[in-house]
JSON list of C-alpha atoms in Angstrom, two decimals:
[
{"chain": "A", "resi": 1309, "resn": "UNK", "atom": "CA", "xyz": [68.47, 134.52, -103.66]},
{"chain": "A", "resi": 1310, "resn": "UNK", "atom": "CA", "xyz": [70.78, 131.24, -104.92]},
{"chain": "A", "resi": 1311, "resn": "UNK", "atom": "CA", "xyz": [74.06, 132.65, -104.74]},
{"chain": "A", "resi": 1312, "resn": "UNK", "atom": "CA", "xyz": [77.08, 130.44, -105.82]},
{"chain": "A", "resi": 1313, "resn": "UNK", "atom": "CA", "xyz": [79.15, 128.98, -103.92]},
{"chain": "A", "resi": 1314, "resn": "UNK", "atom": "CA", "xyz": [82.74, 128.80, -104.37]},
{"chain": "A", "resi": 1315, "resn": "UNK", "atom": "CA", "xyz": [83.32, 125.38, -105.57]},
{"chain": "A", "resi": 1316, "resn": "UNK", "atom": "CA", "xyz": [85.46, 122.82, -103.99]},
{"chain": "A", "resi": 1317, "resn": "UNK", "atom": "CA", "xyz": [88.17, 123.23, -106.28]},
{"chain": "A", "resi": 1318, "resn": "UNK", "atom": "CA", "xyz": [88.85, 126.04, -105.34]},
{"chain": "A", "resi": 1319, "resn": "UNK", "atom": "CA", "xyz": [89.81, 125.31, -101.34]},
{"chain": "A", "resi": 1320, "resn": "UNK", "atom": "CA", "xyz": [91.35, 122.52, -103.00]},
{"chain": "A", "resi": 1321, "resn": "UNK", "atom": "CA", "xyz": [95.57, 122.42, -101.22]},
{"chain": "A", "resi": 1322, "resn": "UNK", "atom": "CA", "xyz": [97.88, 119.49, -100.31]},
{"chain": "A", "resi": 1323, "resn": "UNK", "atom": "CA", "xyz": [94.98, 117.11, -98.86]},
{"chain": "A", "resi": 1324, "resn": "UNK", "atom": "CA", "xyz": [94.70, 116.61, -95.31]},
{"chain": "A", "resi": 1325, "resn": "UNK", "atom": "CA", "xyz": [96.91, 113.29, -94.46]},
{"chain": "A", "resi": 1326, "resn": "UNK", "atom": "CA", "xyz": [95.16, 111.72, -91.10]},
{"chain": "A", "resi": 1327, "resn": "UNK", "atom": "CA", "xyz": [95.50, 108.91, -89.24]},
{"chain": "A", "resi": 1328, "resn": "UNK", "atom": "CA", "xyz": [91.10, 108.60, -89.58]},
{"chain": "A", "resi": 1329, "resn": "UNK", "atom": "CA", "xyz": [90.92, 109.10, -92.65]},
{"chain": "A", "resi": 1330, "resn": "UNK", "atom": "CA", "xyz": [93.43, 107.50, -95.12]},
{"chain": "A", "resi": 1331, "resn": "UNK", "atom": "CA", "xyz": [95.93, 104.78, -95.37]},
{"chain": "A", "resi": 1332, "resn": "UNK", "atom": "CA", "xyz": [99.62, 104.31, -96.81]},
{"chain": "A", "resi": 1333, "resn": "UNK", "atom": "CA", "xyz": [99.76, 104.05, -100.77]},
{"chain": "A", "resi": 1334, "resn": "UNK", "atom": "CA", "xyz": [102.50, 103.03, -103.01]},
{"chain": "A", "resi": 1335, "resn": "UNK", "atom": "CA", "xyz": [102.67, 105.66, -106.07]},
{"chain": "A", "resi": 1336, "resn": "UNK", "atom": "CA", "xyz": [103.02, 102.99, -108.43]},
{"chain": "A", "resi": 1337, "resn": "UNK", "atom": "CA", "xyz": [100.36, 100.73, -107.16]},
{"chain": "A", "resi": 1338, "resn": "UNK", "atom": "CA", "xyz": [97.66, 103.32, -108.65]},
{"chain": "A", "resi": 1339, "resn": "UNK", "atom": "CA", "xyz": [96.97, 104.93, -112.21]},
{"chain": "A", "resi": 1340, "resn": "UNK", "atom": "CA", "xyz": [96.50, 108.59, -111.78]},
{"chain": "A", "resi": 1341, "resn": "UNK", "atom": "CA", "xyz": [94.29, 111.02, -112.96]},
{"chain": "A", "resi": 1342, "resn": "UNK", "atom": "CA", "xyz": [94.78, 114.64, -112.95]},
{"chain": "A", "resi": 1343, "resn": "UNK", "atom": "CA", "xyz": [92.10, 116.47, -111.02]},
{"chain": "A", "resi": 1344, "resn": "UNK", "atom": "CA", "xyz": [93.13, 120.16, -110.51]},
{"chain": "A", "resi": 1345, "resn": "UNK", "atom": "CA", "xyz": [95.98, 122.40, -109.79]},
{"chain": "A", "resi": 1346, "resn": "UNK", "atom": "CA", "xyz": [95.92, 125.65, -107.26]},
{"chain": "A", "resi": 1347, "resn": "UNK", "atom": "CA", "xyz": [98.18, 128.91, -109.18]},
{"chain": "A", "resi": 1348, "resn": "UNK", "atom": "CA", "xyz": [97.49, 132.27, -108.80]},
{"chain": "A", "resi": 1349, "resn": "UNK", "atom": "CA", "xyz": [95.24, 134.60, -110.85]},
{"chain": "A", "resi": 1350, "resn": "UNK", "atom": "CA", "xyz": [95.38, 138.50, -111.10]},
{"chain": "A", "resi": 1351, "resn": "UNK", "atom": "CA", "xyz": [91.51, 139.74, -112.00]},
{"chain": "A", "resi": 1352, "resn": "UNK", "atom": "CA", "xyz": [91.07, 142.75, -113.92]},
{"chain": "A", "resi": 1353, "resn": "UNK", "atom": "CA", "xyz": [91.18, 145.28, -110.89]},
{"chain": "A", "resi": 1354, "resn": "UNK", "atom": "CA", "xyz": [94.27, 144.05, -110.23]},
{"chain": "A", "resi": 1355, "resn": "UNK", "atom": "CA", "xyz": [93.31, 141.74, -107.09]},
{"chain": "A", "resi": 1356, "resn": "UNK", "atom": "CA", "xyz": [95.04, 138.03, -107.35]},
{"chain": "A", "resi": 1357, "resn": "UNK", "atom": "CA", "xyz": [94.18, 135.65, -105.71]},
{"chain": "A", "resi": 1358, "resn": "UNK", "atom": "CA", "xyz": [95.14, 131.54, -105.32]},
{"chain": "A", "resi": 1359, "resn": "UNK", "atom": "CA", "xyz": [92.60, 129.54, -107.21]},
{"chain": "A", "resi": 1360, "resn": "UNK", "atom": "CA", "xyz": [92.05, 126.41, -107.97]},
{"chain": "A", "resi": 1361, "resn": "UNK", "atom": "CA", "xyz": [91.57, 125.00, -111.71]},
{"chain": "A", "resi": 1362, "resn": "UNK", "atom": "CA", "xyz": [90.18, 122.18, -113.41]},
{"chain": "A", "resi": 1363, "resn": "UNK", "atom": "CA", "xyz": [87.10, 122.82, -115.30]},
{"chain": "A", "resi": 1364, "resn": "UNK", "atom": "CA", "xyz": [85.35, 125.92, -116.00]},
{"chain": "A", "resi": 1365, "resn": "UNK", "atom": "CA", "xyz": [81.53, 127.06, -114.73]},
{"chain": "A", "resi": 1366, "resn": "UNK", "atom": "CA", "xyz": [79.26, 129.73, -114.95]},
{"chain": "A", "resi": 1367, "resn": "UNK", "atom": "CA", "xyz": [80.24, 131.03, -111.49]},
{"chain": "A", "resi": 1368, "resn": "UNK", "atom": "CA", "xyz": [83.96, 130.57, -112.40]},
{"chain": "A", "resi": 1369, "resn": "UNK", "atom": "CA", "xyz": [84.44, 130.46, -116.27]},
{"chain": "A", "resi": 1370, "resn": "UNK", "atom": "CA", "xyz": [88.10, 131.10, -116.28]},
{"chain": "A", "resi": 1371, "resn": "UNK", "atom": "CA", "xyz": [88.69, 127.50, -113.81]},
{"chain": "A", "resi": 1372, "resn": "UNK", "atom": "CA", "xyz": [89.54, 125.80, -117.04]},
{"chain": "A", "resi": 1373, "resn": "UNK", "atom": "CA", "xyz": [93.10, 123.67, -116.88]},
{"chain": "A", "resi": 1374, "resn": "UNK", "atom": "CA", "xyz": [95.67, 125.53, -118.50]},
{"chain": "A", "resi": 1375, "resn": "UNK", "atom": "CA", "xyz": [96.73, 122.41, -120.18]},
{"chain": "A", "resi": 1376, "resn": "UNK", "atom": "CA", "xyz": [95.03, 119.35, -121.05]},
{"chain": "A", "resi": 1377, "resn": "UNK", "atom": "CA", "xyz": [97.66, 116.64, -120.76]},
{"chain": "A", "resi": 1378, "resn": "UNK", "atom": "CA", "xyz": [98.41, 117.40, -117.11]},
{"chain": "A", "resi": 1379, "resn": "UNK", "atom": "CA", "xyz": [99.33, 113.75, -116.06]},
{"chain": "A", "resi": 1380, "resn": "UNK", "atom": "CA", "xyz": [102.36, 111.74, -113.62]},
{"chain": "A", "resi": 1381, "resn": "UNK", "atom": "CA", "xyz": [102.63, 108.02, -113.66]},
{"chain": "A", "resi": 1382, "resn": "UNK", "atom": "CA", "xyz": [105.06, 105.60, -111.47]},
{"chain": "A", "resi": 1383, "resn": "UNK", "atom": "CA", "xyz": [106.67, 102.96, -113.20]},
{"chain": "A", "resi": 1384, "resn": "UNK", "atom": "CA", "xyz": [107.64, 100.43, -110.12]},
{"chain": "A", "resi": 1385, "resn": "UNK", "atom": "CA", "xyz": [111.58, 100.24, -111.57]},
{"chain": "A", "resi": 1386, "resn": "UNK", "atom": "CA", "xyz": [111.42, 103.57, -109.74]},
{"chain": "A", "resi": 1387, "resn": "UNK", "atom": "CA", "xyz": [110.96, 106.08, -113.06]},
{"chain": "A", "resi": 1388, "resn": "UNK", "atom": "CA", "xyz": [108.30, 108.48, -113.24]},
{"chain": "A", "resi": 1389, "resn": "UNK", "atom": "CA", "xyz": [106.87, 110.84, -115.62]},
{"chain": "A", "resi": 1390, "resn": "UNK", "atom": "CA", "xyz": [105.28, 114.01, -115.25]},
{"chain": "A", "resi": 1391, "resn": "UNK", "atom": "CA", "xyz": [103.48, 116.49, -117.39]},
{"chain": "A", "resi": 1392, "resn": "UNK", "atom": "CA", "xyz": [102.76, 119.97, -115.75]},
{"chain": "A", "resi": 1393, "resn": "UNK", "atom": "CA", "xyz": [100.71, 122.79, -116.47]},
{"chain": "A", "resi": 1394, "resn": "UNK", "atom": "CA", "xyz": [103.05, 124.33, -119.17]},
{"chain": "A", "resi": 1395, "resn": "UNK", "atom": "CA", "xyz": [102.68, 120.71, -121.11]},
{"chain": "A", "resi": 1396, "resn": "UNK", "atom": "CA", "xyz": [105.92, 120.28, -120.58]},
{"chain": "A", "resi": 1397, "resn": "UNK", "atom": "CA", "xyz": [106.47, 116.20, -120.06]},
{"chain": "A", "resi": 1398, "resn": "UNK", "atom": "CA", "xyz": [109.70, 115.42, -117.59]},
{"chain": "A", "resi": 1399, "resn": "UNK", "atom": "CA", "xyz": [111.16, 112.54, -116.56]},
{"chain": "A", "resi": 1400, "resn": "UNK", "atom": "CA", "xyz": [113.02, 111.31, -113.54]},
{"chain": "A", "resi": 1401, "resn": "UNK", "atom": "CA", "xyz": [113.22, 108.96, -110.42]},
{"chain": "A", "resi": 1402, "resn": "UNK", "atom": "CA", "xyz": [111.20, 108.67, -107.72]},
{"chain": "A", "resi": 1403, "resn": "UNK", "atom": "CA", "xyz": [112.01, 106.96, -103.57]},
{"chain": "A", "resi": 1404, "resn": "UNK", "atom": "CA", "xyz": [108.81, 106.70, -101.28]},
{"chain": "A", "resi": 1405, "resn": "UNK", "atom": "CA", "xyz": [108.35, 106.52, -97.58]},
{"chain": "A", "resi": 1406, "resn": "UNK", "atom": "CA", "xyz": [105.42, 105.29, -95.57]},
{"chain": "A", "resi": 1407, "resn": "UNK", "atom": "CA", "xyz": [104.46, 107.40, -92.24]},
{"chain": "A", "resi": 1408, "resn": "UNK", "atom": "CA", "xyz": [103.08, 104.22, -90.35]},
{"chain": "A", "resi": 1409, "resn": "UNK", "atom": "CA", "xyz": [100.42, 102.88, -91.81]},
{"chain": "A", "resi": 1410, "resn": "UNK", "atom": "CA", "xyz": [98.47, 106.69, -92.65]},
{"chain": "A", "resi": 1411, "resn": "UNK", "atom": "CA", "xyz": [100.32, 107.65, -95.69]},
{"chain": "A", "resi": 1412, "resn": "UNK", "atom": "CA", "xyz": [102.67, 107.87, -97.67]},
{"chain": "A", "resi": 1413, "resn": "UNK", "atom": "CA", "xyz": [105.56, 110.57, -98.53]},
{"chain": "A", "resi": 1414, "resn": "UNK", "atom": "CA", "xyz": [107.65, 110.25, -101.92]},
{"chain": "A", "resi": 1415, "resn": "UNK", "atom": "CA", "xyz": [110.67, 112.18, -103.69]},
{"chain": "A", "resi": 1416, "resn": "UNK", "atom": "CA", "xyz": [110.80, 112.84, -107.26]},
{"chain": "A", "resi": 1417, "resn": "UNK", "atom": "CA", "xyz": [114.09, 113.55, -108.68]},
{"chain": "A", "resi": 1418, "resn": "UNK", "atom": "CA", "xyz": [114.02, 114.95, -112.54]},
{"chain": "A", "resi": 1419, "resn": "UNK", "atom": "CA", "xyz": [116.63, 114.38, -115.34]},
{"chain": "A", "resi": 1420, "resn": "UNK", "atom": "CA", "xyz": [116.71, 118.28, -114.84]},
{"chain": "A", "resi": 1421, "resn": "UNK", "atom": "CA", "xyz": [118.11, 118.21, -111.32]},
{"chain": "A", "resi": 1422, "resn": "UNK", "atom": "CA", "xyz": [115.17, 119.88, -109.43]},
{"chain": "A", "resi": 1423, "resn": "UNK", "atom": "CA", "xyz": [113.12, 118.10, -106.69]},
{"chain": "A", "resi": 1424, "resn": "UNK", "atom": "CA", "xyz": [109.65, 117.53, -106.15]},
{"chain": "A", "resi": 1425, "resn": "UNK", "atom": "CA", "xyz": [107.80, 116.47, -102.78]},
{"chain": "A", "resi": 1426, "resn": "UNK", "atom": "CA", "xyz": [104.22, 114.84, -102.73]},
{"chain": "A", "resi": 1427, "resn": "UNK", "atom": "CA", "xyz": [102.09, 112.87, -101.09]},
{"chain": "A", "resi": 1428, "resn": "UNK", "atom": "CA", "xyz": [99.78, 109.99, -101.42]},
{"chain": "A", "resi": 1429, "resn": "UNK", "atom": "CA", "xyz": [96.76, 108.57, -99.12]},
{"chain": "A", "resi": 1430, "resn": "UNK", "atom": "CA", "xyz": [94.34, 105.79, -99.82]},
{"chain": "A", "resi": 1431, "resn": "UNK", "atom": "CA", "xyz": [91.07, 105.24, -98.33]},
{"chain": "A", "resi": 1432, "resn": "UNK", "atom": "CA", "xyz": [88.80, 102.63, -99.44]},
{"chain": "A", "resi": 1433, "resn": "UNK", "atom": "CA", "xyz": [89.18, 101.55, -103.36]},
{"chain": "A", "resi": 1434, "resn": "UNK", "atom": "CA", "xyz": [89.88, 105.43, -103.13]},
{"chain": "A", "resi": 1435, "resn": "UNK", "atom": "CA", "xyz": [93.40, 107.62, -103.77]},
{"chain": "A", "resi": 1436, "resn": "UNK", "atom": "CA", "xyz": [94.78, 110.25, -103.58]},
{"chain": "A", "resi": 1437, "resn": "UNK", "atom": "CA", "xyz": [98.03, 112.48, -104.72]},
{"chain": "A", "resi": 1438, "resn": "UNK", "atom": "CA", "xyz": [99.32, 115.75, -103.89]},
{"chain": "A", "resi": 1439, "resn": "UNK", "atom": "CA", "xyz": [102.96, 117.72, -105.27]},
{"chain": "A", "resi": 1440, "resn": "UNK", "atom": "CA", "xyz": [104.73, 120.68, -105.23]},
{"chain": "A", "resi": 1441, "resn": "UNK", "atom": "CA", "xyz": [106.61, 122.25, -108.68]},
{"chain": "A", "resi": 1442, "resn": "UNK", "atom": "CA", "xyz": [106.92, 125.49, -109.24]},
{"chain": "A", "resi": 1443, "resn": "UNK", "atom": "CA", "xyz": [105.10, 126.85, -106.97]},
{"chain": "A", "resi": 1444, "resn": "UNK", "atom": "CA", "xyz": [102.11, 124.83, -108.47]},
{"chain": "A", "resi": 1445, "resn": "UNK", "atom": "CA", "xyz": [100.14, 122.45, -106.60]},
{"chain": "A", "resi": 1446, "resn": "UNK", "atom": "CA", "xyz": [99.01, 119.68, -107.99]},
{"chain": "A", "resi": 1447, "resn": "UNK", "atom": "CA", "xyz": [96.48, 117.24, -107.22]},
{"chain": "A", "resi": 1448, "resn": "UNK", "atom": "CA", "xyz": [95.59, 113.44, -108.72]},
{"chain": "A", "resi": 1449, "resn": "UNK", "atom": "CA", "xyz": [93.39, 110.94, -108.13]},
{"chain": "A", "resi": 1450, "resn": "UNK", "atom": "CA", "xyz": [92.04, 107.40, -108.99]},
{"chain": "A", "resi": 1451, "resn": "UNK", "atom": "CA", "xyz": [89.19, 108.17, -110.55]},
{"chain": "A", "resi": 1452, "resn": "UNK", "atom": "CA", "xyz": [88.49, 110.53, -113.68]},
{"chain": "A", "resi": 1453, "resn": "UNK", "atom": "CA", "xyz": [86.44, 112.56, -112.26]},
{"chain": "A", "resi": 1454, "resn": "UNK", "atom": "CA", "xyz": [86.71, 116.15, -114.34]},
{"chain": "A", "resi": 1455, "resn": "UNK", "atom": "CA", "xyz": [84.00, 116.82, -116.86]},
{"chain": "A", "resi": 1456, "resn": "UNK", "atom": "CA", "xyz": [86.20, 118.95, -118.94]},
{"chain": "A", "resi": 1457, "resn": "UNK", "atom": "CA", "xyz": [83.87, 121.89, -119.41]},
{"chain": "A", "resi": 1458, "resn": "UNK", "atom": "CA", "xyz": [85.83, 124.84, -120.86]},
{"chain": "A", "resi": 1459, "resn": "UNK", "atom": "CA", "xyz": [84.87, 128.52, -121.20]},
{"chain": "A", "resi": 1460, "resn": "UNK", "atom": "CA", "xyz": [83.21, 128.14, -124.71]},
{"chain": "A", "resi": 1461, "resn": "UNK", "atom": "CA", "xyz": [81.40, 125.68, -123.45]},
{"chain": "A", "resi": 1462, "resn": "UNK", "atom": "CA", "xyz": [79.93, 127.93, -120.34]},
{"chain": "A", "resi": 1463, "resn": "UNK", "atom": "CA", "xyz": [79.44, 130.76, -123.34]},
{"chain": "A", "resi": 1464, "resn": "UNK", "atom": "CA", "xyz": [77.27, 128.36, -125.09]},
{"chain": "A", "resi": 1465, "resn": "UNK", "atom": "CA", "xyz": [75.43, 127.05, -121.66]},
{"chain": "A", "resi": 1466, "resn": "UNK", "atom": "CA", "xyz": [73.89, 130.81, -121.70]},
{"chain": "A", "resi": 1467, "resn": "UNK", "atom": "CA", "xyz": [73.86, 131.36, -124.83]},
{"chain": "A", "resi": 1468, "resn": "UNK", "atom": "CA", "xyz": [71.14, 128.58, -124.77]},
{"chain": "A", "resi": 1469, "resn": "UNK", "atom": "CA", "xyz": [69.21, 129.72, -121.81]},
{"chain": "A", "resi": 1470, "resn": "UNK", "atom": "CA", "xyz": [71.05, 127.57, -119.06]},
{"chain": "A", "resi": 1471, "resn": "UNK", "atom": "CA", "xyz": [71.87, 130.13, -116.38]},
{"chain": "A", "resi": 1472, "resn": "UNK", "atom": "CA", "xyz": [72.14, 127.73, -113.86]},
{"chain": "A", "resi": 1473, "resn": "UNK", "atom": "CA", "xyz": [73.03, 130.38, -110.69]},
{"chain": "A", "resi": 1474, "resn": "UNK", "atom": "CA", "xyz": [73.12, 133.48, -113.02]},
{"chain": "A", "resi": 1475, "resn": "UNK", "atom": "CA", "xyz": [71.05, 136.45, -112.26]},
{"chain": "A", "resi": 1476, "resn": "UNK", "atom": "CA", "xyz": [69.70, 139.12, -114.15]},
{"chain": "A", "resi": 1477, "resn": "UNK", "atom": "CA", "xyz": [71.58, 142.72, -113.22]},
{"chain": "A", "resi": 1478, "resn": "UNK", "atom": "CA", "xyz": [72.82, 145.71, -114.08]},
{"chain": "A", "resi": 1479, "resn": "UNK", "atom": "CA", "xyz": [76.11, 147.33, -113.70]},
{"chain": "A", "resi": 1480, "resn": "UNK", "atom": "CA", "xyz": [76.41, 150.73, -112.25]},
{"chain": "A", "resi": 1481, "resn": "UNK", "atom": "CA", "xyz": [78.75, 153.04, -111.76]},
{"chain": "A", "resi": 1482, "resn": "UNK", "atom": "CA", "xyz": [78.54, 155.18, -108.01]},
{"chain": "A", "resi": 1483, "resn": "UNK", "atom": "CA", "xyz": [81.02, 157.21, -106.03]},
{"chain": "A", "resi": 1484, "resn": "UNK", "atom": "CA", "xyz": [82.86, 154.66, -105.03]},
{"chain": "A", "resi": 1485, "resn": "UNK", "atom": "CA", "xyz": [83.28, 152.94, -108.68]},
{"chain": "A", "resi": 1486, "resn": "UNK", "atom": "CA", "xyz": [80.52, 150.28, -109.73]},
{"chain": "A", "resi": 1487, "resn": "UNK", "atom": "CA", "xyz": [77.99, 148.25, -108.23]},
{"chain": "A", "resi": 1488, "resn": "UNK", "atom": "CA", "xyz": [75.86, 145.50, -109.45]},
{"chain": "A", "resi": 1489, "resn": "UNK", "atom": "CA", "xyz": [72.21, 145.85, -108.42]},
{"chain": "A", "resi": 1490, "resn": "UNK", "atom": "CA", "xyz": [70.35, 142.44, -108.53]},
{"chain": "A", "resi": 1491, "resn": "UNK", "atom": "CA", "xyz": [67.21, 144.04, -106.77]},
{"chain": "A", "resi": 1492, "resn": "UNK", "atom": "CA", "xyz": [66.08, 147.22, -104.80]},
{"chain": "A", "resi": 1493, "resn": "UNK", "atom": "CA", "xyz": [67.05, 145.25, -101.94]},
{"chain": "A", "resi": 1494, "resn": "UNK", "atom": "CA", "xyz": [70.43, 143.37, -103.22]},
{"chain": "A", "resi": 1495, "resn": "UNK", "atom": "CA", "xyz": [73.55, 144.46, -104.22]},
{"chain": "A", "resi": 1496, "resn": "UNK", "atom": "CA", "xyz": [76.99, 144.31, -104.74]},
{"chain": "A", "resi": 1497, "resn": "UNK", "atom": "CA", "xyz": [79.91, 146.59, -104.52]},
{"chain": "A", "resi": 1498, "resn": "UNK", "atom": "CA", "xyz": [82.95, 146.64, -106.10]},
{"chain": "A", "resi": 1499, "resn": "UNK", "atom": "CA", "xyz": [85.71, 147.04, -103.89]},
{"chain": "A", "resi": 1500, "resn": "UNK", "atom": "CA", "xyz": [89.20, 147.69, -104.21]},
{"chain": "A", "resi": 1501, "resn": "UNK", "atom": "CA", "xyz": [89.89, 144.24, -103.05]},
{"chain": "A", "resi": 1502, "resn": "UNK", "atom": "CA", "xyz": [86.88, 142.45, -105.01]},
{"chain": "A", "resi": 1503, "resn": "UNK", "atom": "CA", "xyz": [87.89, 140.14, -107.63]},
{"chain": "A", "resi": 1504, "resn": "UNK", "atom": "CA", "xyz": [86.01, 140.76, -110.38]},
{"chain": "A", "resi": 1505, "resn": "UNK", "atom": "CA", "xyz": [85.57, 138.90, -113.89]},
{"chain": "A", "resi": 1506, "resn": "UNK", "atom": "CA", "xyz": [83.82, 140.72, -116.74]},
{"chain": "A", "resi": 1507, "resn": "UNK", "atom": "CA", "xyz": [82.91, 139.06, -120.46]},
{"chain": "A", "resi": 1508, "resn": "UNK", "atom": "CA", "xyz": [81.32, 140.06, -122.96]},
{"chain": "A", "resi": 1509, "resn": "UNK", "atom": "CA", "xyz": [79.08, 137.21, -125.50]},
{"chain": "A", "resi": 1510, "resn": "UNK", "atom": "CA", "xyz": [78.74, 139.01, -128.73]},
{"chain": "A", "resi": 1511, "resn": "UNK", "atom": "CA", "xyz": [75.73, 138.42, -130.48]},
{"chain": "A", "resi": 1512, "resn": "UNK", "atom": "CA", "xyz": [77.87, 136.12, -132.95]},
{"chain": "A", "resi": 1513, "resn": "UNK", "atom": "CA", "xyz": [78.35, 133.47, -130.12]},
{"chain": "A", "resi": 1514, "resn": "UNK", "atom": "CA", "xyz": [82.14, 134.77, -129.36]},
{"chain": "A", "resi": 1515, "resn": "UNK", "atom": "CA", "xyz": [82.96, 136.20, -126.17]},
{"chain": "A", "resi": 1516, "resn": "UNK", "atom": "CA", "xyz": [85.64, 139.27, -125.08]},
{"chain": "A", "resi": 1517, "resn": "UNK", "atom": "CA", "xyz": [87.35, 139.08, -121.44]},
{"chain": "A", "resi": 1518, "resn": "UNK", "atom": "CA", "xyz": [87.08, 142.41, -120.51]},
{"chain": "A", "resi": 1519, "resn": "UNK", "atom": "CA", "xyz": [89.49, 144.46, -118.84]},
{"chain": "A", "resi": 1520, "resn": "UNK", "atom": "CA", "xyz": [87.39, 146.95, -116.67]},
{"chain": "A", "resi": 1521, "resn": "UNK", "atom": "CA", "xyz": [83.79, 147.06, -115.16]},
{"chain": "A", "resi": 1522, "resn": "UNK", "atom": "CA", "xyz": [81.24, 149.12, -117.69]},
{"chain": "A", "resi": 1523, "resn": "UNK", "atom": "CA", "xyz": [77.86, 150.06, -116.65]},
{"chain": "A", "resi": 1524, "resn": "UNK", "atom": "CA", "xyz": [74.55, 148.22, -118.50]},
{"chain": "A", "resi": 1525, "resn": "UNK", "atom": "CA", "xyz": [72.57, 145.27, -117.90]},
{"chain": "A", "resi": 1526, "resn": "UNK", "atom": "CA", "xyz": [74.79, 141.76, -117.11]},
{"chain": "A", "resi": 1527, "resn": "UNK", "atom": "CA", "xyz": [74.34, 138.20, -116.00]},
{"chain": "A", "resi": 1528, "resn": "UNK", "atom": "CA", "xyz": [75.81, 137.69, -112.55]},
{"chain": "A", "resi": 1529, "resn": "UNK", "atom": "CA", "xyz": [76.38, 136.16, -109.68]},
{"chain": "A", "resi": 1530, "resn": "UNK", "atom": "CA", "xyz": [79.35, 136.70, -106.49]},
{"chain": "A", "resi": 1531, "resn": "UNK", "atom": "CA", "xyz": [80.78, 134.82, -103.74]},
{"chain": "A", "resi": 1532, "resn": "UNK", "atom": "CA", "xyz": [80.92, 137.47, -100.19]},
{"chain": "A", "resi": 1533, "resn": "UNK", "atom": "CA", "xyz": [83.54, 134.92, -98.67]},
{"chain": "A", "resi": 1534, "resn": "UNK", "atom": "CA", "xyz": [85.70, 135.52, -101.40]},
{"chain": "A", "resi": 1535, "resn": "UNK", "atom": "CA", "xyz": [84.72, 138.89, -101.93]},
{"chain": "A", "resi": 1536, "resn": "UNK", "atom": "CA", "xyz": [84.33, 137.16, -105.62]},
{"chain": "A", "resi": 1537, "resn": "UNK", "atom": "CA", "xyz": [81.90, 138.59, -108.77]},
{"chain": "A", "resi": 1538, "resn": "UNK", "atom": "CA", "xyz": [81.55, 137.75, -112.26]},
{"chain": "A", "resi": 1539, "resn": "UNK", "atom": "CA", "xyz": [79.90, 139.80, -114.85]},
{"chain": "A", "resi": 1540, "resn": "UNK", "atom": "CA", "xyz": [78.81, 138.40, -118.23]},
{"chain": "A", "resi": 1541, "resn": "UNK", "atom": "CA", "xyz": [77.54, 141.44, -120.39]},
{"chain": "A", "resi": 1542, "resn": "UNK", "atom": "CA", "xyz": [74.95, 140.01, -123.47]},
{"chain": "A", "resi": 1543, "resn": "UNK", "atom": "CA", "xyz": [75.37, 141.63, -126.45]},
{"chain": "A", "resi": 1544, "resn": "UNK", "atom": "CA", "xyz": [71.67, 141.13, -128.52]}
]
């Protein structure tokens, strides 16, 4: 059975800045496009994980960015403008320092007094920039590579019969809670530490994010390593 793997967006953090892979990158020398951010999410059974958010997918329908306007731009005069995950735009100034020829560190001082630390690195014609602000890690790139897929698009894909890595299964109640039975040989127990996400897609095409697992037929996929599973209940 083909089981969805954690997409690279879910392991994005502050990228590794190494001598072998990159070189210095003046922030104002590039146009930056938002790629992803990492933040904590609580799943329906109370499990909390820090995950990447950028585009939704069938395996990770919740992963769309909370704000479409996340952005950052640096000017050669030392000014910077940054729009965060809450859609708030901040103005400030910045300074930078090259670390040998390997990468560049920068410091942003916002008008509200907040300080942001970040790094930028260039490899060939492509560059990456990362920063942390109020516990959220942001990643930007010089190519606009996001698809812009939202959970609404994922629901439409499923209703259109484009199931990708999803498989027919059945959520069943057990002595220890619930288990998702894919066939007589493959099942996935939903344990206390399992990050579970459940959606009910209604007959009229609308959907509801569920607060608990219930018995019934589902479309599902999981990831063993992350102990994560998603369930779609399709109303007939």
